[in-house]
mmCIF file of C-alpha atoms (C1' of nucleotides) in Angstrom:
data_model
loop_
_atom_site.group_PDB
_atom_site.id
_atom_site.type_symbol
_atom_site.label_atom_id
_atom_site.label_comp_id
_atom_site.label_asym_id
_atom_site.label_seq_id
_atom_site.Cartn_x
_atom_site.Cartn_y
_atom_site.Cartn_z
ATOM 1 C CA UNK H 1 0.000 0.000 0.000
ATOM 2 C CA UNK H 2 2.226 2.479 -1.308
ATOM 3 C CA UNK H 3 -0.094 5.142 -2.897
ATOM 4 C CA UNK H 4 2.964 7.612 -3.021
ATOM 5 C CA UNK H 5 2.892 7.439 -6.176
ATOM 6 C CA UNK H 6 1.097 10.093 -7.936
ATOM 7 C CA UNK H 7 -1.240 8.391 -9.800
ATOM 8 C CA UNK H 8 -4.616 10.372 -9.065
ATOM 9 C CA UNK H 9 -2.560 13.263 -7.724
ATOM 10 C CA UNK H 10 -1.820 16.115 -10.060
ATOM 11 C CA UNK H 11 1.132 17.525 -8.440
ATOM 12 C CA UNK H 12 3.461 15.318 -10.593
ATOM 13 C CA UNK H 13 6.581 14.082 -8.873
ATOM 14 C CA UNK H 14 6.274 17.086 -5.706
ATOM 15 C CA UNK H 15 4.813 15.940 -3.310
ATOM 16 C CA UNK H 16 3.864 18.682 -0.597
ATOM 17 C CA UNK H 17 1.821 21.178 -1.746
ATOM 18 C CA UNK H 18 1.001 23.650 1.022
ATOM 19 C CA UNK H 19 -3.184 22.528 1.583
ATOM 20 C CA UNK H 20 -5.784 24.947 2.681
ATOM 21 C CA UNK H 21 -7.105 23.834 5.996
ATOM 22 C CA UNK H 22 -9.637 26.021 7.384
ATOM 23 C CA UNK H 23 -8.611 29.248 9.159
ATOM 24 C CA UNK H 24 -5.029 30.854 8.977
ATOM 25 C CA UNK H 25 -2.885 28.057 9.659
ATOM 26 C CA UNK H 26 -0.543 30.484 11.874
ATOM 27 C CA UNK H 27 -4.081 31.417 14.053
ATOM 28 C CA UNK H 28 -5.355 28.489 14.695
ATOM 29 C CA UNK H 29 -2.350 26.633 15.446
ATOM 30 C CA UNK H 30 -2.011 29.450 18.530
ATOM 31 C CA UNK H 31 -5.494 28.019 19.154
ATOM 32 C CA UNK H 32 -3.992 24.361 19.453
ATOM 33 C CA UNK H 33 -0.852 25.490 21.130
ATOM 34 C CA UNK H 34 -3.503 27.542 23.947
ATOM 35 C CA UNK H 35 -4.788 24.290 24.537
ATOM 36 C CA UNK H 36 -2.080 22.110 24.498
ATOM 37 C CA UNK H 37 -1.041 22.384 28.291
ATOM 38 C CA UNK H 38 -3.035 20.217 31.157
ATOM 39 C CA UNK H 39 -3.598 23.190 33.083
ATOM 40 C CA UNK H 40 -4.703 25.984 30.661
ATOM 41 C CA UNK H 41 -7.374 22.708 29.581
ATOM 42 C CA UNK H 42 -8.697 22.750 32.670
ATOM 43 C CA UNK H 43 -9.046 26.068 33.017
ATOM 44 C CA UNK H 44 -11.124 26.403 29.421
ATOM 45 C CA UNK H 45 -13.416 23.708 31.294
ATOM 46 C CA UNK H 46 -14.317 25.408 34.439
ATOM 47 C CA UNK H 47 -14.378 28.647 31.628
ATOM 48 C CA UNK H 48 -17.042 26.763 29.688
ATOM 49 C CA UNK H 49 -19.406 26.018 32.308
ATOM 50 C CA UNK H 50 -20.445 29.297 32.115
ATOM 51 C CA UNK H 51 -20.095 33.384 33.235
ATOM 52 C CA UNK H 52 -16.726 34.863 34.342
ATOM 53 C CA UNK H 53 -14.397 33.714 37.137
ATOM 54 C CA UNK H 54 -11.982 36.207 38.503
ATOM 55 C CA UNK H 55 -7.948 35.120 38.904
ATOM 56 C CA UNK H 56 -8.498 34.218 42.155
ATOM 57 C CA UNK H 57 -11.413 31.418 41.802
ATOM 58 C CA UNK H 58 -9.580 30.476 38.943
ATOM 59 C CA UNK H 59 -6.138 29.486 41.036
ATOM 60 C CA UNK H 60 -8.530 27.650 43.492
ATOM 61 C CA UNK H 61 -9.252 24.984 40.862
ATOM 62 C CA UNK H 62 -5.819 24.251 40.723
ATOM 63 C CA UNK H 63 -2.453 23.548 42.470
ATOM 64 C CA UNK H 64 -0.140 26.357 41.038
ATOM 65 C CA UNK H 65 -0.182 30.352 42.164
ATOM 66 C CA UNK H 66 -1.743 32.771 41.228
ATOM 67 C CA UNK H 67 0.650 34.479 39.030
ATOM 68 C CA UNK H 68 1.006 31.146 37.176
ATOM 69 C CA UNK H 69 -2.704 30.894 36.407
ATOM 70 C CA UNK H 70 -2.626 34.040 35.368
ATOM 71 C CA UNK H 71 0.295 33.802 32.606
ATOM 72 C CA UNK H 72 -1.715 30.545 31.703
ATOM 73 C CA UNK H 73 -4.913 32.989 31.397
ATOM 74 C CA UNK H 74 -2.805 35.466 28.931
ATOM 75 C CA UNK H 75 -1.984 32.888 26.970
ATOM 76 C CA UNK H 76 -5.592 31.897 26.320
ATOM 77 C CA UNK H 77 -6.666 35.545 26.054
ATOM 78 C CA UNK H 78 -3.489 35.714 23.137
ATOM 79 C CA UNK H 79 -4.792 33.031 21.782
ATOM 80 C CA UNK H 80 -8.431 34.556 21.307
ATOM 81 C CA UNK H 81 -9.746 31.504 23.597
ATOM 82 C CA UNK H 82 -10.983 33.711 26.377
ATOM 83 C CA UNK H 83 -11.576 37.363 26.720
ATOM 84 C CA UNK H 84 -11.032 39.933 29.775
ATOM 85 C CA UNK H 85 -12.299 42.553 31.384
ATOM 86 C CA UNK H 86 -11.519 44.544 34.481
ATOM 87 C CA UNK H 87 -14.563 44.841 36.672
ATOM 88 C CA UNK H 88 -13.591 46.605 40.380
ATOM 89 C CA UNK H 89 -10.424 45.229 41.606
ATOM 90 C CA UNK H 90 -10.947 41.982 39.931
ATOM 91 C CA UNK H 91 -10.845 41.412 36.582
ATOM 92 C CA UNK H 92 -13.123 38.441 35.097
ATOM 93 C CA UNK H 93 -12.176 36.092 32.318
ATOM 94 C CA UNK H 94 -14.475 34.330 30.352
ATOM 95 C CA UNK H 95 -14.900 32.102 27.348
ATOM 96 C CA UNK H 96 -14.668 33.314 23.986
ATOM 97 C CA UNK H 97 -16.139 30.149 21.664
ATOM 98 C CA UNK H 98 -15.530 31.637 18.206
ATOM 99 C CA UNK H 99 -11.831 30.588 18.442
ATOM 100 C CA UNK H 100 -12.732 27.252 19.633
ATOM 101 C CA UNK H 101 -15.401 26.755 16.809
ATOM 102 C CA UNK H 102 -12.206 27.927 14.178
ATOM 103 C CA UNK H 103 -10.090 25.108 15.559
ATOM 104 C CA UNK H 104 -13.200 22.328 15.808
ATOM 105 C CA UNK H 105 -13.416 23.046 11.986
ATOM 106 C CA UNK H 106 -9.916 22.629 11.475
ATOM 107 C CA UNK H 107 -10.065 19.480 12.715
ATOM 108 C CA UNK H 108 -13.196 18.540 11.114
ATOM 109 C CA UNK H 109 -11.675 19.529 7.584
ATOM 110 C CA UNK H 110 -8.943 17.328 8.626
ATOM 111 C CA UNK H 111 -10.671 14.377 9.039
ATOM 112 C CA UNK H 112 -12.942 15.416 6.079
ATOM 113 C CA UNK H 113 -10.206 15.018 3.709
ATOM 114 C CA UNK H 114 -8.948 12.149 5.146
ATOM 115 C CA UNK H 115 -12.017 10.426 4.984
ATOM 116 C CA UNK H 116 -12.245 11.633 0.969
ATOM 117 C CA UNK H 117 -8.960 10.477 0.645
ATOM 118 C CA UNK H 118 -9.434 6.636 1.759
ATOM 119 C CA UNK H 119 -12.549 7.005 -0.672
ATOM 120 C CA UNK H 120 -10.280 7.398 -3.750
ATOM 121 C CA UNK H 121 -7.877 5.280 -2.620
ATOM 122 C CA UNK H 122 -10.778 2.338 -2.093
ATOM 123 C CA UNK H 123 -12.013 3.401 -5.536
ATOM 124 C CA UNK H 124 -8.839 3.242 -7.032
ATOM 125 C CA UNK H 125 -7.887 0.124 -5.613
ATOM 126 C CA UNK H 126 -11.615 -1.589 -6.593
ATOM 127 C CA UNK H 127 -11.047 -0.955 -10.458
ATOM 128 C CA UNK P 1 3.655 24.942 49.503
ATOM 129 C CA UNK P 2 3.707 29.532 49.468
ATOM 130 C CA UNK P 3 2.485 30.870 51.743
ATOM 131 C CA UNK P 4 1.118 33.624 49.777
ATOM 132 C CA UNK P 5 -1.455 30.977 48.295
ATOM 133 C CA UNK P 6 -4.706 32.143 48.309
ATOM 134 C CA UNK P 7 -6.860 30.394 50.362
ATOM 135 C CA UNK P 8 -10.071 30.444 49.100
ATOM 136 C CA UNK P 9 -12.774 32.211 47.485
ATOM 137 C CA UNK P 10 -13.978 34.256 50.778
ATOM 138 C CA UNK P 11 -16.880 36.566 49.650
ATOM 139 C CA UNK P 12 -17.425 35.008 46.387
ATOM 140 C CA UNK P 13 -19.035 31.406 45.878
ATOM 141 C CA UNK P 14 -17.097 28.481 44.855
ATOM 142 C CA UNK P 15 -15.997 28.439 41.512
ATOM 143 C CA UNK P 16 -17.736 25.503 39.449
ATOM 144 C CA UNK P 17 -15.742 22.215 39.353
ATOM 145 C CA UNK P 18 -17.471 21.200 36.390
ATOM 146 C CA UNK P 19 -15.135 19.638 34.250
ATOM 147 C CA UNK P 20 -16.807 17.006 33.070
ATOM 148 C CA UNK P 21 -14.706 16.828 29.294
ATOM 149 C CA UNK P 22 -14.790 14.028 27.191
ATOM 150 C CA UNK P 23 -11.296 12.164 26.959
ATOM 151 C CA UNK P 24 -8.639 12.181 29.956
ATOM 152 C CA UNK P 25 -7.628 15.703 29.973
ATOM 153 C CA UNK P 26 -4.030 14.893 29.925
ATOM 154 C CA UNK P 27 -4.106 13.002 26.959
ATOM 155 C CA UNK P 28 -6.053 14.852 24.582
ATOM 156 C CA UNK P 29 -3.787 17.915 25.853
ATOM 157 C CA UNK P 30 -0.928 16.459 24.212
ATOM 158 C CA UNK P 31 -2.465 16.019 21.044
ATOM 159 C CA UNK P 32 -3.327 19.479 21.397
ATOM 160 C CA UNK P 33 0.134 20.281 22.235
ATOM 161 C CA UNK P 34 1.076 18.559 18.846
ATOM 162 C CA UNK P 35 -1.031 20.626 16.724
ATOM 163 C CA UNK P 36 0.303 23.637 18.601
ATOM 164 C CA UNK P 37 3.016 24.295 15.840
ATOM 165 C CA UNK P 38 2.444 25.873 12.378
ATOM 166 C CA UNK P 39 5.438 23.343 10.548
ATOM 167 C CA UNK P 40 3.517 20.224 12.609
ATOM 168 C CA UNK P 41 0.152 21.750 11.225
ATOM 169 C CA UNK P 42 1.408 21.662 8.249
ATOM 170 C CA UNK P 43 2.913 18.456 8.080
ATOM 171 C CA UNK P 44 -0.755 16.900 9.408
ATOM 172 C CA UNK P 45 -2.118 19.162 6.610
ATOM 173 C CA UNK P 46 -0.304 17.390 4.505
ATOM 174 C CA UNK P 47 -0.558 13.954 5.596
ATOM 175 C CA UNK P 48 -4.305 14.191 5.685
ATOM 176 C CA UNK P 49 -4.007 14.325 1.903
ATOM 177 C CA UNK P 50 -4.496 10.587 2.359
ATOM 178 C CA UNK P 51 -1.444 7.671 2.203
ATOM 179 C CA UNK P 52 2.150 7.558 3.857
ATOM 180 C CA UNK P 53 4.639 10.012 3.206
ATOM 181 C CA UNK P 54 8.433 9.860 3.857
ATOM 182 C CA UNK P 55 10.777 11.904 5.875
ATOM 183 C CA UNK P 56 12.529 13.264 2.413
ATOM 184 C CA UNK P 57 9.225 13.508 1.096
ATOM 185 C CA UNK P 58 7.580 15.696 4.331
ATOM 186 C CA UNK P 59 10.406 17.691 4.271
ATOM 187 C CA UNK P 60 10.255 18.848 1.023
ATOM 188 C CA UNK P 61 7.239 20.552 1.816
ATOM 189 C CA UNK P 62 8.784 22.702 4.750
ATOM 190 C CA UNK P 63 11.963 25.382 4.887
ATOM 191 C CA UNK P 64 13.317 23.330 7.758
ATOM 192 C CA UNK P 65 16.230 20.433 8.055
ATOM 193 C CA UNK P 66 15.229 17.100 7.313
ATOM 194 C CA UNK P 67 15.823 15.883 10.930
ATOM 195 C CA UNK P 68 14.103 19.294 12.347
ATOM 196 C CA UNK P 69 10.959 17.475 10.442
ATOM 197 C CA UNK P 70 11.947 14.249 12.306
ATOM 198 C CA UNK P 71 12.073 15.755 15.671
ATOM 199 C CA UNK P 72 8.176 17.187 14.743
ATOM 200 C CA UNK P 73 7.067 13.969 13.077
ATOM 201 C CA UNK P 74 8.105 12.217 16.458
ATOM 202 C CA UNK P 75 5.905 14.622 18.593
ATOM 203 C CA UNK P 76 3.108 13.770 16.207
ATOM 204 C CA UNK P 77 3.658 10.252 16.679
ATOM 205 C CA UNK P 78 4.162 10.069 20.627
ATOM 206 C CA UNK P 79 0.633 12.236 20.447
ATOM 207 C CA UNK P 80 -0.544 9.113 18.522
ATOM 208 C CA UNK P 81 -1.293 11.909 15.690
ATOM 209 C CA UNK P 82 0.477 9.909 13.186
ATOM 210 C CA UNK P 83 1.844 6.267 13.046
ATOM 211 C CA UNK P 84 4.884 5.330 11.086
ATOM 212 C CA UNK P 85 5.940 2.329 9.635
ATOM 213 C CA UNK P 86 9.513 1.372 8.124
ATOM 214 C CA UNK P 87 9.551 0.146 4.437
ATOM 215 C CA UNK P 88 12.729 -0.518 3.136
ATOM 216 C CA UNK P 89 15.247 2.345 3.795
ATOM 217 C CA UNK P 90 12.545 4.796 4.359
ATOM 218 C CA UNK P 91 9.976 5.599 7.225
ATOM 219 C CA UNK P 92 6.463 6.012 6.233
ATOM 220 C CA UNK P 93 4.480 8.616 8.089
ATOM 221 C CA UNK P 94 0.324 7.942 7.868
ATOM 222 C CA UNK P 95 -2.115 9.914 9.734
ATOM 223 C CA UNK P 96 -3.997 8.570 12.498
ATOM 224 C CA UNK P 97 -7.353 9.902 12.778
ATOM 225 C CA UNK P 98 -8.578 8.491 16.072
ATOM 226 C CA UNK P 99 -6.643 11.299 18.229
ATOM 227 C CA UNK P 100 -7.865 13.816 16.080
ATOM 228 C CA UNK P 101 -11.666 12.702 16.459
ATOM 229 C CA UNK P 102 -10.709 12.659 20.456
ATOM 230 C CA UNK P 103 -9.524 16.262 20.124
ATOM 231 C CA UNK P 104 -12.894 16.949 18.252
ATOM 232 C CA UNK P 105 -15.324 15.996 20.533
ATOM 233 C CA UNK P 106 -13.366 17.943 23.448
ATOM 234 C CA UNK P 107 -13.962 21.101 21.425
ATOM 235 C CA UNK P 108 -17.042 20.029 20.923
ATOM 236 C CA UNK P 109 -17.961 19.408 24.320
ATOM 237 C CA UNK P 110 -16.539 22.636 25.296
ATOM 238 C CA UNK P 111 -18.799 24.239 22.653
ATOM 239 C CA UNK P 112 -21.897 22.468 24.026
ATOM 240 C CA UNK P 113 -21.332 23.090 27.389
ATOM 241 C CA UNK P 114 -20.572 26.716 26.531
ATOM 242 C CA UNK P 115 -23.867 26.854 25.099
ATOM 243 C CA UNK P 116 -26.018 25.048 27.441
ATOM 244 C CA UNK P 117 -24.498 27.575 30.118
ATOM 245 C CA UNK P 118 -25.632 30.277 27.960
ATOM 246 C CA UNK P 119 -29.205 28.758 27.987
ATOM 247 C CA UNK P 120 -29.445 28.355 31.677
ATOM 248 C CA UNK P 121 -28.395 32.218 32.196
ATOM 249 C CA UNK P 122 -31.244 32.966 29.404
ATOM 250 C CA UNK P 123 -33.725 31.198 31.293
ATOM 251 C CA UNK P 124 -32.954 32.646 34.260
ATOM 252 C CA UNK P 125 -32.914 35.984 33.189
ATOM 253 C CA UNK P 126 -36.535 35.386 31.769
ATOM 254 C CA UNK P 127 -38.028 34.199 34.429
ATOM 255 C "C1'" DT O 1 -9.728 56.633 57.600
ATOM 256 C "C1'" DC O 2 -6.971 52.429 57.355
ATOM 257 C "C1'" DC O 3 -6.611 47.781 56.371
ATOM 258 C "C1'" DT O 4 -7.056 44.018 53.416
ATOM 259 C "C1'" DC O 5 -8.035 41.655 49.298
ATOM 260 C "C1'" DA O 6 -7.203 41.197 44.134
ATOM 261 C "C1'" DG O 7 -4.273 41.874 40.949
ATOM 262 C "C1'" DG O 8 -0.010 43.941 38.056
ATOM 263 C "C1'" DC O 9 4.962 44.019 37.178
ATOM 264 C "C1'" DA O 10 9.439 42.360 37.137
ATOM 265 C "C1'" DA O 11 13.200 39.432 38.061
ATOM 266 C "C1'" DC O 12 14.639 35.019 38.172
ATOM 267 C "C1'" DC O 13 15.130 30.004 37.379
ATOM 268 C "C1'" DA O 14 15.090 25.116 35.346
ATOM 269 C "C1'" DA O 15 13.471 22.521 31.832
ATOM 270 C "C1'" DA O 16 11.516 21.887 27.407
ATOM 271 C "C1'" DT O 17 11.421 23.212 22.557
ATOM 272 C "C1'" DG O 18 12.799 24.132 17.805
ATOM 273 C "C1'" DG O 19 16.447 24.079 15.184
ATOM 274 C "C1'" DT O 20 21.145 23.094 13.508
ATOM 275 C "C1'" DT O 21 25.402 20.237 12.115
ATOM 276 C "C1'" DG O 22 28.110 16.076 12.100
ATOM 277 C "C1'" DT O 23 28.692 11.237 11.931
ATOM 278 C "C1'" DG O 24 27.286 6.582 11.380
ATOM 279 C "C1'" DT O 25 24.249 2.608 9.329
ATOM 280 C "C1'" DT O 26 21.104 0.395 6.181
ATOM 281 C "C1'" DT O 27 19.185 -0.205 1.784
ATOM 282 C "C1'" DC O 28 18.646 0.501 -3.105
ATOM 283 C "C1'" DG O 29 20.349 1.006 -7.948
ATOM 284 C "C1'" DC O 30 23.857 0.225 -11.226
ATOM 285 C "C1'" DG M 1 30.713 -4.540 -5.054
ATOM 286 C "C1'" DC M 2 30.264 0.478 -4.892
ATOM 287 C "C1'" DG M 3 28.241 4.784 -4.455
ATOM 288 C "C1'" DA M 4 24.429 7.363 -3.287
ATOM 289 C "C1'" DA M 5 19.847 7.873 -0.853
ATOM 290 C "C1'" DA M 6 17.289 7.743 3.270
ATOM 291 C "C1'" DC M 7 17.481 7.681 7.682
ATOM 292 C "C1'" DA M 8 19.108 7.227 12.964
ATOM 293 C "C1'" DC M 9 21.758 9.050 16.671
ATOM 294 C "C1'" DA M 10 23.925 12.490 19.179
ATOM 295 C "C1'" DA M 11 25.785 16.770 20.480
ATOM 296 C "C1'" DC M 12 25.004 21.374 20.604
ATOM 297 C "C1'" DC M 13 22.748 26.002 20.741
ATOM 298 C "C1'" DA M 14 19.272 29.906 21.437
ATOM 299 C "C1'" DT M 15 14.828 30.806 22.729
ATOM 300 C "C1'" DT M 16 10.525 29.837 24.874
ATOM 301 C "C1'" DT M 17 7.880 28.057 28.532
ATOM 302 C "C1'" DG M 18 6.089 27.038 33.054
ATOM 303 C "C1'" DG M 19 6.725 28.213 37.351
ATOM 304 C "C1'" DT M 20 8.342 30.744 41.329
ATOM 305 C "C1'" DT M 21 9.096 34.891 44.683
ATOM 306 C "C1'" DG M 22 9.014 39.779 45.971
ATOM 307 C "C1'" DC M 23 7.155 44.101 45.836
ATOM 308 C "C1'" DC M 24 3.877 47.573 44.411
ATOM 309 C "C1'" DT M 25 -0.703 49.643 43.109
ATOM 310 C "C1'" DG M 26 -5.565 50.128 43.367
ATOM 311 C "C1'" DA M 27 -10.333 49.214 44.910
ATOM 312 C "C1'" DG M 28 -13.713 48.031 48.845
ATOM 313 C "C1'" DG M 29 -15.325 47.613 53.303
ATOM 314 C "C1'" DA M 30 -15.561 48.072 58.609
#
DNA sequence: TCCTCAGGCAACCAAATGGTTGTGTTTCGC
DNA sequence: GCGAAACACAACCATTTGGTTGCCTGAGGA
């Protein structure tokens, strides 16, 4: 099972062609990299139960200081995960789903193609 | 542990321990983690395309060292992104969609938790 | 008013990351 | 059998990351 070769593949003898995905490759991979660390998770799943949590409930859900959770939280906000705003002397972070939705796509379109692909390749094998 | 740690939430209530995601947290972090870089994006981009590509192949695709696109096909494959399989004197890189369709559903239980939060706070503001 | 609670800023640190070059070791083609 | 292709292994380097501590500012409440 070598399909390699490009035999239903227009792109003669190269073989990566840069492929559209979804969204900005560059932007949603800062999506992926946002949520690629245990604790910043875990924060985005307190985040999406609902309504904003200030730094300090935050830290209480987990084991590190405050001034960790809260470079964690500026990473999500950098990302575009969550969003922030000062209220009194707190200031309240909260979820910000359109970023989420970008990378859910991404990874939809991934397995979309992927999908297509073993389709041609079952089709080409069948005839 | 510091003894700056703040203790609790004193005025405010508890914040919500609702993380009920789908996958262990830890794992579907890493593959996260994985997609976290725009050349190992890329490289998935280009592996969804459908079959098994080789290292020489991959890298001809990218403005990066042959081994640098070793090093990120590894990460891929200890994320269980990708599996690989030596043929001859090459190494054939495949995607592996399972991880990805793990990764999915966390997003999209995120997403649907997001929402039904959103629908509790509507009913209670109506009522 | 004064005290305390919540957070901002900055320095600092160890470890991981992304990348390179150099040197083997198989495997294929001639 | 020989040379080149494709890769593995390892050392090395600069930068980023995840985390800490210390101190400072600002907003609320008794």
């Amino acid at each position: 099972m070598s399909p390699r070769n490009p035999k239903a593949a227009p792109a003669g003898r190269r073989p990566a062609k840069a492929f559209a995905i979804a969204a900005p490759r560059e932007a949603v991979a800062g999506v992926f990299a946002a949520l690629g660390d245990p604790t910043r998770l875990k924060l985005v799943a307190v985040l999406c139960a609902g309504g904003a949590f200030s730094i300090a409930q935050l830290t209480a859900g987990t084991d590190i200081s405050r001034q960790g959770v809260t470079k964690h939280l500026q990473v999500l906000a950098e990302a575009g995960v969550v969003s922030d705003t000062r209220q009194g002397r707190e200031r309240l972070y909260q979820l910000e789903p359109a970023r989420i939705e970008d990378a859910k796509r991404t990874l939809d379109a991934i397995g979309k193609q992927w999908e297509a692909a073993l389709g041609r390749l079952k089709a080409f094998v069948e005839s």
